[in-house]
PDB file of C-alpha atoms and ligand atoms in Angstrom:
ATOM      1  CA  UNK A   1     -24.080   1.784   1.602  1.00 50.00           C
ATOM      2  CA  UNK A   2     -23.440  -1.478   0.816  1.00 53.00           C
ATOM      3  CA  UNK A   3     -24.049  -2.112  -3.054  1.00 69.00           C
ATOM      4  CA  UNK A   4     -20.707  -3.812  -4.124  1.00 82.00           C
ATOM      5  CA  UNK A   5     -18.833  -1.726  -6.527  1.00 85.00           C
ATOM      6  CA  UNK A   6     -17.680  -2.692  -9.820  1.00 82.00           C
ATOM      7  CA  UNK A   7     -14.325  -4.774  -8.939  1.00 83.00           C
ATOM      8  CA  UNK A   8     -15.685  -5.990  -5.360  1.00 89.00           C
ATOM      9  CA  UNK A   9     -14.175  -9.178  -4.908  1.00 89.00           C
ATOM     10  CA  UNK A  10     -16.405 -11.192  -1.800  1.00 89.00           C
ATOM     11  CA  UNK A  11     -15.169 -13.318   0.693  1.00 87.00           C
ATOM     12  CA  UNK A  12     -14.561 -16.476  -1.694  1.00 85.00           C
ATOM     13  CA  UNK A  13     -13.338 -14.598  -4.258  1.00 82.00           C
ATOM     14  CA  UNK A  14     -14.289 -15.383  -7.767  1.00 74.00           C
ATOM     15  CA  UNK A  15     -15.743 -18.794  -7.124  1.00 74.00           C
ATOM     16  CA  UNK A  16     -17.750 -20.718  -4.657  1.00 72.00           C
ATOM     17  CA  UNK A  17     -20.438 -19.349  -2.502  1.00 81.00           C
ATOM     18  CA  UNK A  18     -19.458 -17.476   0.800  1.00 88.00           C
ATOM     19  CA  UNK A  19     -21.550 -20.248   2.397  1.00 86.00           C
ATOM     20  CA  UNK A  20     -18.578 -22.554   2.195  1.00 85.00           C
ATOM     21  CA  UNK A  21     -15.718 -19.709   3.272  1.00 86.00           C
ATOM     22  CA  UNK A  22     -15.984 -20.297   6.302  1.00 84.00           C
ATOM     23  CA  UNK A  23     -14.757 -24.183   5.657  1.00 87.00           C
ATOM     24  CA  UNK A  24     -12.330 -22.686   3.130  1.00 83.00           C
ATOM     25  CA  UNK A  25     -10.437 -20.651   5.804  1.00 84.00           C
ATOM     26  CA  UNK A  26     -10.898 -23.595   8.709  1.00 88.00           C
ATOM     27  CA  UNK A  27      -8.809 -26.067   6.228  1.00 84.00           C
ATOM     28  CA  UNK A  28      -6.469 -23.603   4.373  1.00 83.00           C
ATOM     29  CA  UNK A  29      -5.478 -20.756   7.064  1.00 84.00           C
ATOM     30  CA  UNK A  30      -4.021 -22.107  10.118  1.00 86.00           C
ATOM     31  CA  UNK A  31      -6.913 -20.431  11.296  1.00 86.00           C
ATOM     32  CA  UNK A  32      -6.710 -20.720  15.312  1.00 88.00           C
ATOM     33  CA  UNK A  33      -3.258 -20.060  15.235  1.00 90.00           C
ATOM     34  CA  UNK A  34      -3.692 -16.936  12.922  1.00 90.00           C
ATOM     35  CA  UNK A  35      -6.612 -15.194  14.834  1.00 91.00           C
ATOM     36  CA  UNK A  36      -5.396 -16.613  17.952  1.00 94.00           C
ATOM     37  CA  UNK A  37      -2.444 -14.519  17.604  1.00 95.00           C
ATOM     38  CA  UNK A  38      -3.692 -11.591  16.087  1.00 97.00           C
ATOM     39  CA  UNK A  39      -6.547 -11.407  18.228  1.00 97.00           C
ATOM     40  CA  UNK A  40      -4.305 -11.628  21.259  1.00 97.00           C
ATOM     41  CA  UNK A  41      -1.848  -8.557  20.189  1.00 96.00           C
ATOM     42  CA  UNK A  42      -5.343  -6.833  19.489  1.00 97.00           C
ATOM     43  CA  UNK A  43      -7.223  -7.225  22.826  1.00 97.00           C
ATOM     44  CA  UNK A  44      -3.467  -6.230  24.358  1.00 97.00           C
ATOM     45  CA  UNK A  45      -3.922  -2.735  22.987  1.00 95.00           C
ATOM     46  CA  UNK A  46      -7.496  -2.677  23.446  1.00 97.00           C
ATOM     47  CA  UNK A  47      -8.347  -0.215  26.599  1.00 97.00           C
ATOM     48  CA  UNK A  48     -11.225  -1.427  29.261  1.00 97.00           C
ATOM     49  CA  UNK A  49     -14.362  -0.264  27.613  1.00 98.00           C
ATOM     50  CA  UNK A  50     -12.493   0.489  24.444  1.00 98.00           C
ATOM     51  CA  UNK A  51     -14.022   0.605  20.550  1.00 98.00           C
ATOM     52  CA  UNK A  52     -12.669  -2.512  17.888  1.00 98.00           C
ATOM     53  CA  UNK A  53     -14.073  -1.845  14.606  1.00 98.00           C
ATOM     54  CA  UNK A  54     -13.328  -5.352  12.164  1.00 98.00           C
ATOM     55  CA  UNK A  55     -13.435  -4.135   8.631  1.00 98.00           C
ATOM     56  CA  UNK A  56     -14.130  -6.084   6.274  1.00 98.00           C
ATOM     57  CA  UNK A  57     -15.167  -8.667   9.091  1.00 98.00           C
ATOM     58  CA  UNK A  58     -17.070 -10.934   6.067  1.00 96.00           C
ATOM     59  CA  UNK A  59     -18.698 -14.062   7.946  1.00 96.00           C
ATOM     60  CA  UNK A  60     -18.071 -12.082  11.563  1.00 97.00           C
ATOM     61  CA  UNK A  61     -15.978 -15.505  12.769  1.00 96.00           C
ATOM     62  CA  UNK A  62     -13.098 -13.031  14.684  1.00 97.00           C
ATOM     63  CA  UNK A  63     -15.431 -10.170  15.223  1.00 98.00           C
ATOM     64  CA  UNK A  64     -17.553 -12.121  17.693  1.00 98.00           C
ATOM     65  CA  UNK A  65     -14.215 -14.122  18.893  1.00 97.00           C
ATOM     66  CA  UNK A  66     -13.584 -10.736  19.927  1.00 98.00           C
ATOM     67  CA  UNK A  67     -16.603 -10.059  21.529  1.00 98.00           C
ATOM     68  CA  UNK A  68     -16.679 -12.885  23.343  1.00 97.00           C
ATOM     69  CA  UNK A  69     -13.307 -12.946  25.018  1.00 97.00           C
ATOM     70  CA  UNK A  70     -13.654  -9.276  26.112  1.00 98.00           C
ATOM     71  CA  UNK A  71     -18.058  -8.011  26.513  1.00 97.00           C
ATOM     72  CA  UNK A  72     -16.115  -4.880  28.060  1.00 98.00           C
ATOM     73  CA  UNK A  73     -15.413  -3.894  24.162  1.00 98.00           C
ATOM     74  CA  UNK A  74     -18.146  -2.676  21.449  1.00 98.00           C
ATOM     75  CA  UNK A  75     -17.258  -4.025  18.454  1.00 98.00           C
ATOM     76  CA  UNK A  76     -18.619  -2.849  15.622  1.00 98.00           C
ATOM     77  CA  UNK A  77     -17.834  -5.235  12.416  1.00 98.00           C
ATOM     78  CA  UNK A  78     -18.224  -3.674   8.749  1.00 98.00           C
ATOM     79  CA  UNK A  79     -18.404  -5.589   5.481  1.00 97.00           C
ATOM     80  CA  UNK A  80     -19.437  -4.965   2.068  1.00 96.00           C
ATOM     81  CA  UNK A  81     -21.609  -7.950   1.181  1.00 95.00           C
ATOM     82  CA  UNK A  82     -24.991  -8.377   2.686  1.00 95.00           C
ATOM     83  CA  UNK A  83     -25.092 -12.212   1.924  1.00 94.00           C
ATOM     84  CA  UNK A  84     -21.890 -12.394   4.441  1.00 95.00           C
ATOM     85  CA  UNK A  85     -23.344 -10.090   7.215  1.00 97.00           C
ATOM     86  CA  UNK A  86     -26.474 -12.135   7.043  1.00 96.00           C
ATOM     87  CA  UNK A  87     -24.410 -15.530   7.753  1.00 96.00           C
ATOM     88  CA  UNK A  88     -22.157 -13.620  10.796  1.00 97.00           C
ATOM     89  CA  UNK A  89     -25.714 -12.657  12.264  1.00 98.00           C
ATOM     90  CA  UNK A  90     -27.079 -15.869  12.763  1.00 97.00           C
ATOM     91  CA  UNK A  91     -24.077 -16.753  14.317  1.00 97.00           C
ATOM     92  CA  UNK A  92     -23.817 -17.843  18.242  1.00 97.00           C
ATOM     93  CA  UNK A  93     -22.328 -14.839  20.244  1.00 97.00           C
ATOM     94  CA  UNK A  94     -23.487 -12.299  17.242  1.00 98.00           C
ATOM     95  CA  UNK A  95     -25.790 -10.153  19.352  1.00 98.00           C
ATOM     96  CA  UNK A  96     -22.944  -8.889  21.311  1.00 98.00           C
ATOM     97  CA  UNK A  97     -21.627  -7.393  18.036  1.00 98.00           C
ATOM     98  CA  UNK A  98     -22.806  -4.224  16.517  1.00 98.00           C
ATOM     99  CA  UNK A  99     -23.108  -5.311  12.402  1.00 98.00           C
ATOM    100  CA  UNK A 100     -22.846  -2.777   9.728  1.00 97.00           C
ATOM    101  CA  UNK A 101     -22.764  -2.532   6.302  1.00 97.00           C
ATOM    102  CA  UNK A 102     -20.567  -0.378   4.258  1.00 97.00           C
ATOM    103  CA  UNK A 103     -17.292   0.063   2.768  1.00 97.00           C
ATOM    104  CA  UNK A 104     -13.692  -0.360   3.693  1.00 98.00           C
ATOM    105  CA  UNK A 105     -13.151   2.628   1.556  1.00 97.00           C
ATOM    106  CA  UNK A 106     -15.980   5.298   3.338  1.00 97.00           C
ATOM    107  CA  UNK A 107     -16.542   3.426   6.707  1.00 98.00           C
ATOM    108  CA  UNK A 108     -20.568   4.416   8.139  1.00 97.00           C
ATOM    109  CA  UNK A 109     -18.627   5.634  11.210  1.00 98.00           C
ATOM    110  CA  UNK A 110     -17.708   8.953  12.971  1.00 97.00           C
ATOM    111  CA  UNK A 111     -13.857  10.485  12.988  1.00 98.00           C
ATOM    112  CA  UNK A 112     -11.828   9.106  16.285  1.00 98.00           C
ATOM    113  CA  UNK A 113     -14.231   6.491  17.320  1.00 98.00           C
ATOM    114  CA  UNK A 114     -11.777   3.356  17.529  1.00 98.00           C
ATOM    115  CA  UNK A 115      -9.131   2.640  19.893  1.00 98.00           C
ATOM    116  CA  UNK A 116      -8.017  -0.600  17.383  1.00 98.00           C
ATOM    117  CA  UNK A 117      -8.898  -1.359  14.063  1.00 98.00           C
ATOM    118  CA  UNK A 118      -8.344  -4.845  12.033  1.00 98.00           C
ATOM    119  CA  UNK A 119      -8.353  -5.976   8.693  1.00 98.00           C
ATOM    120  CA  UNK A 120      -8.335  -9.497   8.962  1.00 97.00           C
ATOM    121  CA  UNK A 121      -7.866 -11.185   4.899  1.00 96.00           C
ATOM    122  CA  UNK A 122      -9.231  -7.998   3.778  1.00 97.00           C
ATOM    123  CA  UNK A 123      -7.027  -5.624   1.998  1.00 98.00           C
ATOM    124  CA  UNK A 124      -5.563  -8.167  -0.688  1.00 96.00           C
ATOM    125  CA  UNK A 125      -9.665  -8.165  -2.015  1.00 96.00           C
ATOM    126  CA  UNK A 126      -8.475  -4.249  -2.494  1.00 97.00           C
ATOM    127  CA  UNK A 127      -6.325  -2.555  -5.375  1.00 97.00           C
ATOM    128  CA  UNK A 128      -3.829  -0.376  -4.928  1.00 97.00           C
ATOM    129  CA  UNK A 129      -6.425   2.490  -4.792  1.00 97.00           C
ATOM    130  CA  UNK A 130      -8.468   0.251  -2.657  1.00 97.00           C
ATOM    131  CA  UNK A 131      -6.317  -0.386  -0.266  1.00 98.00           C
ATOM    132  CA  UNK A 132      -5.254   3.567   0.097  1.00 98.00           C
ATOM    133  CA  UNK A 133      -8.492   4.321   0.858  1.00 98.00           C
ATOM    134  CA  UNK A 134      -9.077   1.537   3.211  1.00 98.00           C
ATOM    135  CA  UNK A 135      -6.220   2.662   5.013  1.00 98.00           C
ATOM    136  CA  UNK A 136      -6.881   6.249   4.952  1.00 98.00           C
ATOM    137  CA  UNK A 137     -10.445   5.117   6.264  1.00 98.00           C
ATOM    138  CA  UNK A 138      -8.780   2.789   9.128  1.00 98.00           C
ATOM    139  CA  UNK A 139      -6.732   6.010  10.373  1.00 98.00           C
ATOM    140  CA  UNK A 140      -9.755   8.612  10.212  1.00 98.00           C
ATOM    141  CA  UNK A 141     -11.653   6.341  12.719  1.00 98.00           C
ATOM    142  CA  UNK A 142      -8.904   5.674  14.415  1.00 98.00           C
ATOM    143  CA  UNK A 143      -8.410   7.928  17.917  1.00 97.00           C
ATOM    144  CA  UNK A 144      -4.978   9.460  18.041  1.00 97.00           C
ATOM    145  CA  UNK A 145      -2.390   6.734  19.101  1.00 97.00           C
ATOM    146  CA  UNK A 146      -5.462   4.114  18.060  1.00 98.00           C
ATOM    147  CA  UNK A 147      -3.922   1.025  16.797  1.00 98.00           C
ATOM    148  CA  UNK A 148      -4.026  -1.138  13.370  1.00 98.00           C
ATOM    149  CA  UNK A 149      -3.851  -4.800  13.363  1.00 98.00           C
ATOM    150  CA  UNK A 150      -3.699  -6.572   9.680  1.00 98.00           C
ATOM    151  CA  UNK A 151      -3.308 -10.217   8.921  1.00 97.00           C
ATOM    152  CA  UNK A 152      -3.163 -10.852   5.107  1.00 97.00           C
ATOM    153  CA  UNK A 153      -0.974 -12.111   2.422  1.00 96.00           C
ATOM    154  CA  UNK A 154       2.643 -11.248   2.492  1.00 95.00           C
ATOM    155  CA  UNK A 155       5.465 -11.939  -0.550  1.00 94.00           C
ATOM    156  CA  UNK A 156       6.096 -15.981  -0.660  1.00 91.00           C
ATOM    157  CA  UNK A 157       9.520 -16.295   0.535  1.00 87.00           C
ATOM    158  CA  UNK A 158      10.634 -19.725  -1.291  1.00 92.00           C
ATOM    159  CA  UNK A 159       9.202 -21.365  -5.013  1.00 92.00           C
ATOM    160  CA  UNK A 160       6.828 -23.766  -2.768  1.00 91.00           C
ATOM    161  CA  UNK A 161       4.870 -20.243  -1.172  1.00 91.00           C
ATOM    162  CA  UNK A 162       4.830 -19.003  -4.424  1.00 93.00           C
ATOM    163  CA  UNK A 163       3.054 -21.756  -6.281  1.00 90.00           C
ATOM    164  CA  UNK A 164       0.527 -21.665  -3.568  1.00 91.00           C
ATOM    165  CA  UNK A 165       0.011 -17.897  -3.527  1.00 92.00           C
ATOM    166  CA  UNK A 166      -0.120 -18.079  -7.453  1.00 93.00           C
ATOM    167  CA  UNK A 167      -3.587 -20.748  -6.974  1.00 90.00           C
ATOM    168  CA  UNK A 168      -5.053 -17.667  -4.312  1.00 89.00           C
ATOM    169  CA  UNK A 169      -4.322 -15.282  -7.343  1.00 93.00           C
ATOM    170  CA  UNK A 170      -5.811 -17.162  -9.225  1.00 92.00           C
ATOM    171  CA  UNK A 171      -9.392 -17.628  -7.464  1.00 88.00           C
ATOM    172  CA  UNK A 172      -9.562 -13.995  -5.832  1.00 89.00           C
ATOM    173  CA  UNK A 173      -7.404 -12.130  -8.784  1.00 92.00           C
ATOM    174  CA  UNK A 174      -4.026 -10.258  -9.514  1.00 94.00           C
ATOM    175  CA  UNK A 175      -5.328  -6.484  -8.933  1.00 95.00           C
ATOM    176  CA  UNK A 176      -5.322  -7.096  -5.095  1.00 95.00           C
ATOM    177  CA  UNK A 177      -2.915  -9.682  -4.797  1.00 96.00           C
ATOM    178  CA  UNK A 178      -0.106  -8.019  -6.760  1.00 96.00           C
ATOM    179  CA  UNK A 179       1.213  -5.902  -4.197  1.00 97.00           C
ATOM    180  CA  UNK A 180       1.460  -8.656  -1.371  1.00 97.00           C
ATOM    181  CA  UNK A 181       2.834 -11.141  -3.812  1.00 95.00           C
ATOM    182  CA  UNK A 182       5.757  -8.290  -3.715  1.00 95.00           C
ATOM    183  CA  UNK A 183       5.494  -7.886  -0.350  1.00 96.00           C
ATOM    184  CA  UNK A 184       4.681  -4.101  -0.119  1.00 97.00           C
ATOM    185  CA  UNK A 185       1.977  -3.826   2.306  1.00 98.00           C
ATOM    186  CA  UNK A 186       3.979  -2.543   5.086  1.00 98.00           C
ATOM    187  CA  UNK A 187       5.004   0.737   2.567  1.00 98.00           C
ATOM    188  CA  UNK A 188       1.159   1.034   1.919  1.00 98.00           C
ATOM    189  CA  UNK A 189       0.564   1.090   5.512  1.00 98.00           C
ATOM    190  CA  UNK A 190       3.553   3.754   5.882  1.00 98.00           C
ATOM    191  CA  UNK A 191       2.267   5.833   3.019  1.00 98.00           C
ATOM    192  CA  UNK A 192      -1.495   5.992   4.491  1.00 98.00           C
ATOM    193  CA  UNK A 193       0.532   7.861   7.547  1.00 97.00           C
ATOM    194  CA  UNK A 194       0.531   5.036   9.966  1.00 98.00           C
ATOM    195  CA  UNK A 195       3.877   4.698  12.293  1.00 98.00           C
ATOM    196  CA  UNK A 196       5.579   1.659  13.843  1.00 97.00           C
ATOM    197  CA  UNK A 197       5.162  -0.787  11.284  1.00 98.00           C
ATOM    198  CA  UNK A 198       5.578  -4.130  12.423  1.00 97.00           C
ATOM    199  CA  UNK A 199       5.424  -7.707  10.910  1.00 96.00           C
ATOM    200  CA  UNK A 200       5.483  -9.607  13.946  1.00 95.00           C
ATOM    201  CA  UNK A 201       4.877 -13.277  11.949  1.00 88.00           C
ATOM    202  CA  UNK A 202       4.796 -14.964   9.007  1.00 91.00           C
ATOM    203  CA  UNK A 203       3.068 -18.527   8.592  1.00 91.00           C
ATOM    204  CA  UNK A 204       3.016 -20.694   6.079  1.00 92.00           C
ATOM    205  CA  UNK A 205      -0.236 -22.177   4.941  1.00 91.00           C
ATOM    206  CA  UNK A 206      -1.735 -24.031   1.836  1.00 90.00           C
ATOM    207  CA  UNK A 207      -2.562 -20.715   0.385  1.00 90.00           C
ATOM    208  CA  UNK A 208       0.982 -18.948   0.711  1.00 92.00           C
ATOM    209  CA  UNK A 209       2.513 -16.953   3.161  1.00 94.00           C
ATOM    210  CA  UNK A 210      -0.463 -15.039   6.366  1.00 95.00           C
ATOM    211  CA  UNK A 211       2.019 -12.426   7.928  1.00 96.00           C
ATOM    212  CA  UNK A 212       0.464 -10.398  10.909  1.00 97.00           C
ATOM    213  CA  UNK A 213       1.118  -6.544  11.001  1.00 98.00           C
ATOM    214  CA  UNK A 214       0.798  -3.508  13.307  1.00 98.00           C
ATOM    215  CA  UNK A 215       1.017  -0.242  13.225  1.00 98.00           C
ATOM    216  CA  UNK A 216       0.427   3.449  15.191  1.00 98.00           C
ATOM    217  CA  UNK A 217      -2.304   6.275  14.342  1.00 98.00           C
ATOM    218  CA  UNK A 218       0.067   9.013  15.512  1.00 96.00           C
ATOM    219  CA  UNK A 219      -0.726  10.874  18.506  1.00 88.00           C
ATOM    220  CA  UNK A 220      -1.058  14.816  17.573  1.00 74.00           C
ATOM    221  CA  UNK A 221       1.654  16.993  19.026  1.00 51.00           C
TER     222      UNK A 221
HETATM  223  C1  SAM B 301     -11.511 -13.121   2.725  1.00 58.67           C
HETATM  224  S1  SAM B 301     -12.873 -12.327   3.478  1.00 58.67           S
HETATM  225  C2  SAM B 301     -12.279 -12.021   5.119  1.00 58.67           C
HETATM  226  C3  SAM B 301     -13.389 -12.072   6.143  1.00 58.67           C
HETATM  227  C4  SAM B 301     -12.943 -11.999   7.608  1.00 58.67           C
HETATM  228  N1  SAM B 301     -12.305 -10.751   7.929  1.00 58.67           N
HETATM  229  C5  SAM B 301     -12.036 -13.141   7.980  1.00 58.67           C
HETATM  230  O1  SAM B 301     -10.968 -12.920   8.537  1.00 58.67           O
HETATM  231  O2  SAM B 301     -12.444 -14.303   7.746  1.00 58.67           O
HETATM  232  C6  SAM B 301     -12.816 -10.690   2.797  1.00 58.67           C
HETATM  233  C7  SAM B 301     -14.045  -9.894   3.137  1.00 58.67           C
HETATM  234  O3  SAM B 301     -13.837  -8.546   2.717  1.00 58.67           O
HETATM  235  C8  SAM B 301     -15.065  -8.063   2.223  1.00 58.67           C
HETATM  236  N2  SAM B 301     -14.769  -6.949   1.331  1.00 58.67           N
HETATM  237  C9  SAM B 301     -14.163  -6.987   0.115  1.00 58.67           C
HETATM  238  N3  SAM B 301     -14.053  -5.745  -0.379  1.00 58.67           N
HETATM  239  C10 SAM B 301     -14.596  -4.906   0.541  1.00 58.67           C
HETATM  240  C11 SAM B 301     -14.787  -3.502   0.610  1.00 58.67           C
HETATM  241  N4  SAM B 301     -14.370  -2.708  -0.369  1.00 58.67           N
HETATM  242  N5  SAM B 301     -15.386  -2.989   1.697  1.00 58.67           N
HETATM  243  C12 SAM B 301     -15.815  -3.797   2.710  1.00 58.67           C
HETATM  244  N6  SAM B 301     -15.658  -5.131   2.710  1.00 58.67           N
HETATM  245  C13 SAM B 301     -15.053  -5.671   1.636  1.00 58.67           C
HETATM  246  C14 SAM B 301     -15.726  -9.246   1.541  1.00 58.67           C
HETATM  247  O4  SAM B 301     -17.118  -9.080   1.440  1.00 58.67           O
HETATM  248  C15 SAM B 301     -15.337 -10.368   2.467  1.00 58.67           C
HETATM  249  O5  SAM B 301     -16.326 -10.598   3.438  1.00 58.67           O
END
C-alpha cells in the first residue's frame, strides 16, 4: 500500500531529506501557532472516545500532539512514505498512535470510521486529481456529520506572499501548488460534497500564506 506513485511529492518536497522537515516546518511555519489552532478547533469537534484519522500525517509531529492532549481518542495517522512513518515511530508519545501506511487517495480504512479527519500540509503535495480523491477518501471515512480540518497553502494576498509562495513552488512543484496559489481549495472541498466551508485564518509565514479550513460530512436525511 504504500509504494509512492509516479508524481508523489514527500514531505520535503523535491529536495532535502525528510530527516531535516521537521526543522524546515519548526523555522518556516509558525508552527505552534498553526497546529495549536488547528488542533484546538479539531479536539472541539472530537466526541469522548471519538476516531481522528491524520492523513498524510508525514513525520507524525500533530498526530501524536493529538494523542497526547486527548488518550480518550484513537488516532490513526496515514502517510505515503515509509522513510517518514519510520521517523514519527520513534518518536516520544508514538505508541499511543495507531501508524499506517497508505494513500491519501485509497485510505487502508473502513467506510464511517472517523468522527474528524485532518490534512495538515498535505493536499498542496496533491494535483487536482489528487486532491479529488483525497477528498473523496476524507468523506468516505468520515461518519455522517464527521468533520474535516485542513491547514495548507491558501492564494498570497499581497506581492510579498507571493514571492514567498513562488520559492515553496518552486521546491515542492506547480501541479499541487497551482490551485492554492489561486486560492481554490475551499471549491475543491465543496465539489468533493463537503458542507460549511470555513476559512477560519490566514497567517503569514516565510513560505506564503497557512490558512486553516473546515468543513461538514453531511448528515443523511
Ligand atoms: C509537508 S508533509 C506534511 C506532514 C504533516 N502532516 C505535517 O503537518 O507536518 C506532506 C506529507 O504528505 C505525504 N504525502 C504526499 N502525498 C501523499 C499521498 N498521496 N498519500 C499519502 N501521503 C502523502 C508525504 O509523504 C508527507 O509526509
Amino acid at each position: 500500500v504504500n509504494a509512492r506513485p509516479a508524481g508523489y511529492v514527500p514531505a520535503t518536497g523535491r529536495v532535502g531529506s525528510v530527516a531535516a522537515y521537521d526543522r524546515i516546518i519548526a523555522a518556516t511555519t509558525r508552527e505552534r501557532r498553526f497546529r495549536g489552532d488547528l488542533a484546538a478547533r479539531l479536539l472541539a469537534a472530537a466526541p469522548s472516545g471519538g476516531t481522528v484519522v491524520d492523513v498524510g500525517a508525514g513525520t507524525g509531529t500533530f498526530a501524536i500532539a493529538l494523542a497526547r492532549m486527548r488518550p480518550d481518542l484513537r488516532v490513526l495517522a496515514v502517510d505515503g512514505d515509509p522513510d517518514a512513518l519510520a521517523i514519527a515511530r520513534a518518536k516520544s508519545g508514538a505508541a499511543a498512535v495507531d501508524w499506517r501506511p497508505g494513500l491519501a487517495g485509497g485510505l487502508p480504512l473502513e467506510d464511517g470510521v472517523a468522527d474528524v479527519v485532518s490534512m495538515s500540509l498535505l493536499l498542496h503535495h496533491l494535483d487536482g486529481p489528487g486532491k479529488h480523491a483525497a477528498l473523496a477518501e476524507a468523506g468516505r471515512v468520515l461518519r455522517p456529520g464527521g468533520t474535516l480540518h485542513i491547514a495548507d497553502w491558501g492564494r498570497a494576498g499581497d506581492p510579498a506572499m507571493r514571492v514567498a509562495f513562488l520559492v515553496l513552488q518552486l521546491v515542492d512543484g506547480f501541479a499541487g501548488t497551482r490551485d492554492h496559489a489561486r486560492g481554490r481549495i475551499p471549491q475543491f472541498v465543496r465539489t468533493a460534497g463537503f458542507t460549511d466551508v470555513v476559512r477560519h485564518e490566514r497567517l503569514r509565514t516565510v513560505f506564503g500564506r497557512l490558512e486553516l479550513l473546515s468543513a461538514r460530512w453531511p448528515a443523511v436525511a
